[in-house]
Amino acid sequence: MHQKEKVIAPLLEQELCIKVIVPQDFNTDIFGTFTRDVKRPGTQIATAKLKAEKADPDSAWSKFSSVGMVESVRSLNGETTVETHYFISSLESNARQFGNSIRSHWGIENSLHWVLDVALREDDCRIRKDNAPQNFAILRLYCS
């Protein structure tokens, strides 16, 4: 085994808060090697799915079908920032549907957060004790 997880695990944990756990005696070379000494059983996506299923057969990760990337460009007060977001999806590879799904999701998120933050002033709330923050968050969602 190549122990790539030793290189990539710290990056995934730092940047995405993902903890990498490799099952003992887990050999992914049976699904193909980069050198092509062992041929892949299909596409890169199909091979990644096989690896996920072998690592954790009951995992939702084994059901992904595509990987997408979105670049968000924001201009505010003459300053432009670009953020890159990556998504793993169960959608078949269809860029148009993927784009529509992402825009739809963020449209809902942005309008909901606007209501919570502006209309209901959630960010200004100082309720901190016991279960009160969660209870008031539920009430705000119900009222929005």
PDB file of C-alpha atoms in Angstrom:
ATOM      1  CA  MET A   1       0.000   0.000   0.000  1.00  0.00           C
ATOM      2  CA  HIS A   2       1.155   3.508  -0.770  1.00  0.00           C
ATOM      3  CA  GLN A   3       0.055   5.282   2.424  1.00  0.00           C
ATOM      4  CA  LYS A   4      -1.176   8.335   0.482  1.00  0.00           C
ATOM      5  CA  GLU A   5      -3.437   9.047   3.447  1.00  0.00           C
ATOM      6  CA  LYS A   6      -0.390  10.224   5.409  1.00  0.00           C
ATOM      7  CA  VAL A   7       0.057  13.030   2.891  1.00  0.00           C
ATOM      8  CA  ILE A   8      -3.547  13.913   2.147  1.00  0.00           C
ATOM      9  CA  ALA A   9      -5.121  13.399   5.603  1.00  0.00           C
ATOM     10  CA  PRO A  10      -3.634  16.544   7.197  1.00  0.00           C
ATOM     11  CA  LEU A  11      -4.787  18.649   4.226  1.00  0.00           C
ATOM     12  CA  LEU A  12      -8.326  17.261   4.294  1.00  0.00           C
ATOM     13  CA  GLU A  13      -8.558  17.744   8.039  1.00  0.00           C
ATOM     14  CA  GLN A  14      -7.209  21.300   7.950  1.00  0.00           C
ATOM     15  CA  GLU A  15      -9.134  22.549   4.914  1.00  0.00           C
ATOM     16  CA  LEU A  16     -12.373  20.536   5.050  1.00  0.00           C
ATOM     17  CA  CYS A  17     -12.537  19.198   8.633  1.00  0.00           C
ATOM     18  CA  ILE A  18     -12.570  15.647   7.240  1.00  0.00           C
ATOM     19  CA  LYS A  19     -10.882  12.920   9.251  1.00  0.00           C
ATOM     20  CA  VAL A  20      -9.315  10.179   7.132  1.00  0.00           C
ATOM     21  CA  ILE A  21      -9.594   6.666   8.525  1.00  0.00           C
ATOM     22  CA  VAL A  22      -8.165   3.742   6.564  1.00  0.00           C
ATOM     23  CA  PRO A  23      -9.410   0.279   7.542  1.00  0.00           C
ATOM     24  CA  GLN A  24      -6.620  -2.110   8.474  1.00  0.00           C
ATOM     25  CA  ASP A  25      -5.444  -4.311   5.580  1.00  0.00           C
ATOM     26  CA  PHE A  26      -7.317  -2.119   3.092  1.00  0.00           C
ATOM     27  CA  ASN A  27      -5.564  -2.517  -0.254  1.00  0.00           C
ATOM     28  CA  THR A  28      -6.973  -0.330  -3.018  1.00  0.00           C
ATOM     29  CA  ASP A  29      -4.455  -1.636  -5.563  1.00  0.00           C
ATOM     30  CA  ILE A  30      -6.941  -4.379  -6.405  1.00  0.00           C
ATOM     31  CA  PHE A  31      -8.974  -1.611  -8.097  1.00  0.00           C
ATOM     32  CA  GLY A  32      -6.103  -0.482 -10.307  1.00  0.00           C
ATOM     33  CA  THR A  33      -2.813   1.346  -9.909  1.00  0.00           C
ATOM     34  CA  PHE A  34      -1.528   4.678 -11.203  1.00  0.00           C
ATOM     35  CA  THR A  35       1.256   2.853 -13.028  1.00  0.00           C
ATOM     36  CA  ARG A  36      -1.404   0.725 -14.767  1.00  0.00           C
ATOM     37  CA  ASP A  37       0.270  -2.487 -13.569  1.00  0.00           C
ATOM     38  CA  VAL A  38      -3.234  -3.350 -12.395  1.00  0.00           C
ATOM     39  CA  LYS A  39      -5.918  -2.030 -14.741  1.00  0.00           C
ATOM     40  CA  ARG A  40      -8.921  -0.102 -13.356  1.00  0.00           C
ATOM     41  CA  PRO A  41     -12.275  -1.888 -13.626  1.00  0.00           C
ATOM     42  CA  GLY A  42     -13.908   1.227 -15.120  1.00  0.00           C
ATOM     43  CA  THR A  43     -13.810   5.026 -15.011  1.00  0.00           C
ATOM     44  CA  GLN A  44     -12.169   6.988 -12.203  1.00  0.00           C
ATOM     45  CA  ILE A  45     -15.607   7.667 -10.684  1.00  0.00           C
ATOM     46  CA  ALA A  46     -16.609   3.982 -10.901  1.00  0.00           C
ATOM     47  CA  THR A  47     -13.314   2.971  -9.303  1.00  0.00           C
ATOM     48  CA  ALA A  48     -13.709   5.535  -6.504  1.00  0.00           C
ATOM     49  CA  LYS A  49     -17.208   4.156  -5.819  1.00  0.00           C
ATOM     50  CA  LEU A  50     -15.840   0.620  -5.589  1.00  0.00           C
ATOM     51  CA  LYS A  51     -13.198   1.773  -3.104  1.00  0.00           C
ATOM     52  CA  ALA A  52     -15.820   3.572  -0.995  1.00  0.00           C
ATOM     53  CA  GLU A  53     -18.080   0.497  -1.003  1.00  0.00           C
ATOM     54  CA  LYS A  54     -15.198  -1.758   0.039  1.00  0.00           C
ATOM     55  CA  ALA A  55     -14.121   0.623   2.829  1.00  0.00           C
ATOM     56  CA  ASP A  56     -17.642   1.034   4.202  1.00  0.00           C
ATOM     57  CA  PRO A  57     -20.399  -0.894   2.384  1.00  0.00           C
ATOM     58  CA  ASP A  58     -23.200   0.923   4.251  1.00  0.00           C
ATOM     59  CA  SER A  59     -21.802   4.404   3.688  1.00  0.00           C
ATOM     60  CA  ALA A  60     -23.655   7.086   1.757  1.00  0.00           C
ATOM     61  CA  TRP A  61     -20.275   7.886   0.172  1.00  0.00           C
ATOM     62  CA  SER A  62     -20.511   4.690  -1.846  1.00  0.00           C
ATOM     63  CA  LYS A  63     -23.536   6.082  -3.674  1.00  0.00           C
ATOM     64  CA  PHE A  64     -21.981   9.166  -5.237  1.00  0.00           C
ATOM     65  CA  SER A  65     -22.030   9.531  -9.009  1.00  0.00           C
ATOM     66  CA  SER A  66     -20.308  12.817  -9.726  1.00  0.00           C
ATOM     67  CA  VAL A  67     -17.948  15.436  -8.409  1.00  0.00           C
ATOM     68  CA  GLY A  68     -18.550  19.098  -9.167  1.00  0.00           C
ATOM     69  CA  MET A  69     -16.740  22.374  -8.676  1.00  0.00           C
ATOM     70  CA  VAL A  70     -18.234  25.843  -8.370  1.00  0.00           C
ATOM     71  CA  GLU A  71     -16.296  29.086  -8.427  1.00  0.00           C
ATOM     72  CA  SER A  72     -18.057  31.883  -6.560  1.00  0.00           C
ATOM     73  CA  VAL A  73     -17.032  35.387  -7.578  1.00  0.00           C
ATOM     74  CA  ARG A  74     -17.999  38.234  -5.253  1.00  0.00           C
ATOM     75  CA  SER A  75     -17.386  41.946  -5.755  1.00  0.00           C
ATOM     76  CA  LEU A  76     -17.869  44.256  -2.798  1.00  0.00           C
ATOM     77  CA  ASN A  77     -16.613  47.813  -2.457  1.00  0.00           C
ATOM     78  CA  GLY A  78     -14.329  47.448  -5.479  1.00  0.00           C
ATOM     79  CA  GLU A  79     -12.707  44.252  -4.152  1.00  0.00           C
ATOM     80  CA  THR A  80     -13.276  40.952  -5.919  1.00  0.00           C
ATOM     81  CA  THR A  81     -12.841  37.592  -4.217  1.00  0.00           C
ATOM     82  CA  VAL A  82     -13.069  34.125  -5.739  1.00  0.00           C
ATOM     83  CA  GLU A  83     -13.897  31.019  -3.716  1.00  0.00           C
ATOM     84  CA  THR A  84     -13.831  27.464  -5.045  1.00  0.00           C
ATOM     85  CA  HIS A  85     -16.300  24.914  -3.670  1.00  0.00           C
ATOM     86  CA  TYR A  86     -16.280  21.176  -4.380  1.00  0.00           C
ATOM     87  CA  PHE A  87     -19.333  18.931  -4.189  1.00  0.00           C
ATOM     88  CA  ILE A  88     -19.857  15.188  -4.217  1.00  0.00           C
ATOM     89  CA  SER A  89     -23.246  14.277  -5.602  1.00  0.00           C
ATOM     90  CA  SER A  90     -25.524  11.367  -6.340  1.00  0.00           C
ATOM     91  CA  LEU A  91     -26.551  13.106  -9.585  1.00  0.00           C
ATOM     92  CA  GLU A  92     -25.352  11.504 -12.782  1.00  0.00           C
ATOM     93  CA  SER A  93     -22.738  13.593 -14.589  1.00  0.00           C
ATOM     94  CA  ASN A  94     -24.871  16.447 -15.953  1.00  0.00           C
ATOM     95  CA  ALA A  95     -23.348  19.912 -15.642  1.00  0.00           C
ATOM     96  CA  ARG A  96     -26.601  21.780 -16.353  1.00  0.00           C
ATOM     97  CA  GLN A  97     -28.565  19.862 -13.701  1.00  0.00           C
ATOM     98  CA  PHE A  98     -25.669  20.207 -11.242  1.00  0.00           C
ATOM     99  CA  GLY A  99     -25.534  23.990 -11.798  1.00  0.00           C
ATOM    100  CA  ASN A 100     -29.293  24.330 -11.398  1.00  0.00           C
ATOM    101  CA  SER A 101     -29.214  22.281  -8.181  1.00  0.00           C
ATOM    102  CA  ILE A 102     -26.440  24.412  -6.681  1.00  0.00           C
ATOM    103  CA  ARG A 103     -28.107  27.718  -7.650  1.00  0.00           C
ATOM    104  CA  SER A 104     -31.419  26.449  -6.283  1.00  0.00           C
ATOM    105  CA  HIS A 105     -29.836  25.412  -2.993  1.00  0.00           C
ATOM    106  CA  TRP A 106     -28.063  28.746  -2.505  1.00  0.00           C
ATOM    107  CA  GLY A 107     -31.162  30.709  -3.510  1.00  0.00           C
ATOM    108  CA  ILE A 108     -33.075  28.993  -0.708  1.00  0.00           C
ATOM    109  CA  GLU A 109     -30.160  29.346   1.737  1.00  0.00           C
ATOM    110  CA  ASN A 110     -29.666  33.038   0.985  1.00  0.00           C
ATOM    111  CA  SER A 111     -33.343  33.944   1.253  1.00  0.00           C
ATOM    112  CA  LEU A 112     -33.768  31.956   4.480  1.00  0.00           C
ATOM    113  CA  HIS A 113     -30.679  33.515   6.035  1.00  0.00           C
ATOM    114  CA  TRP A 114     -31.831  36.973   4.981  1.00  0.00           C
ATOM    115  CA  VAL A 115     -35.122  36.417   6.831  1.00  0.00           C
ATOM    116  CA  LEU A 116     -33.370  35.012   9.896  1.00  0.00           C
ATOM    117  CA  ASP A 117     -30.581  37.620   9.969  1.00  0.00           C
ATOM    118  CA  VAL A 118     -32.377  40.765   8.836  1.00  0.00           C
ATOM    119  CA  ALA A 119     -36.061  40.329   9.606  1.00  0.00           C
ATOM    120  CA  LEU A 120     -35.706  38.245  12.781  1.00  0.00           C
ATOM    121  CA  ARG A 121     -32.283  39.654  13.805  1.00  0.00           C
ATOM    122  CA  GLU A 122     -30.917  36.214  14.656  1.00  0.00           C
ATOM    123  CA  ASP A 123     -27.291  37.406  14.644  1.00  0.00           C
ATOM    124  CA  ASP A 124     -28.105  39.981  17.353  1.00  0.00           C
ATOM    125  CA  CYS A 125     -29.719  37.418  19.650  1.00  0.00           C
ATOM    126  CA  ARG A 126     -27.923  36.945  22.972  1.00  0.00           C
ATOM    127  CA  ILE A 127     -29.856  33.901  24.193  1.00  0.00           C
ATOM    128  CA  ARG A 128     -27.151  31.490  25.347  1.00  0.00           C
ATOM    129  CA  LYS A 129     -28.427  29.420  28.288  1.00  0.00           C
ATOM    130  CA  ASP A 130     -29.240  25.682  28.214  1.00  0.00           C
ATOM    131  CA  ASN A 131     -31.517  24.652  25.327  1.00  0.00           C
ATOM    132  CA  ALA A 132     -32.851  28.149  24.732  1.00  0.00           C
ATOM    133  CA  PRO A 133     -30.700  28.876  21.627  1.00  0.00           C
ATOM    134  CA  GLN A 134     -31.944  25.742  19.845  1.00  0.00           C
ATOM    135  CA  ASN A 135     -35.540  26.341  20.943  1.00  0.00           C
ATOM    136  CA  PHE A 136     -35.521  29.923  19.675  1.00  0.00           C
ATOM    137  CA  ALA A 137     -33.852  28.846  16.412  1.00  0.00           C
ATOM    138  CA  ILE A 138     -36.746  26.415  15.839  1.00  0.00           C
ATOM    139  CA  LEU A 139     -39.282  29.152  16.615  1.00  0.00           C
ATOM    140  CA  ARG A 140     -37.571  31.529  14.181  1.00  0.00           C
ATOM    141  CA  LEU A 141     -37.628  28.909  11.434  1.00  0.00           C
ATOM    142  CA  TYR A 142     -41.296  28.250  12.136  1.00  0.00           C
ATOM    143  CA  CYS A 143     -42.059  31.975  11.981  1.00  0.00           C
ATOM    144  CA  SER A 144     -40.140  32.537   8.773  1.00  0.00           C
TER     145      SER A 144
END
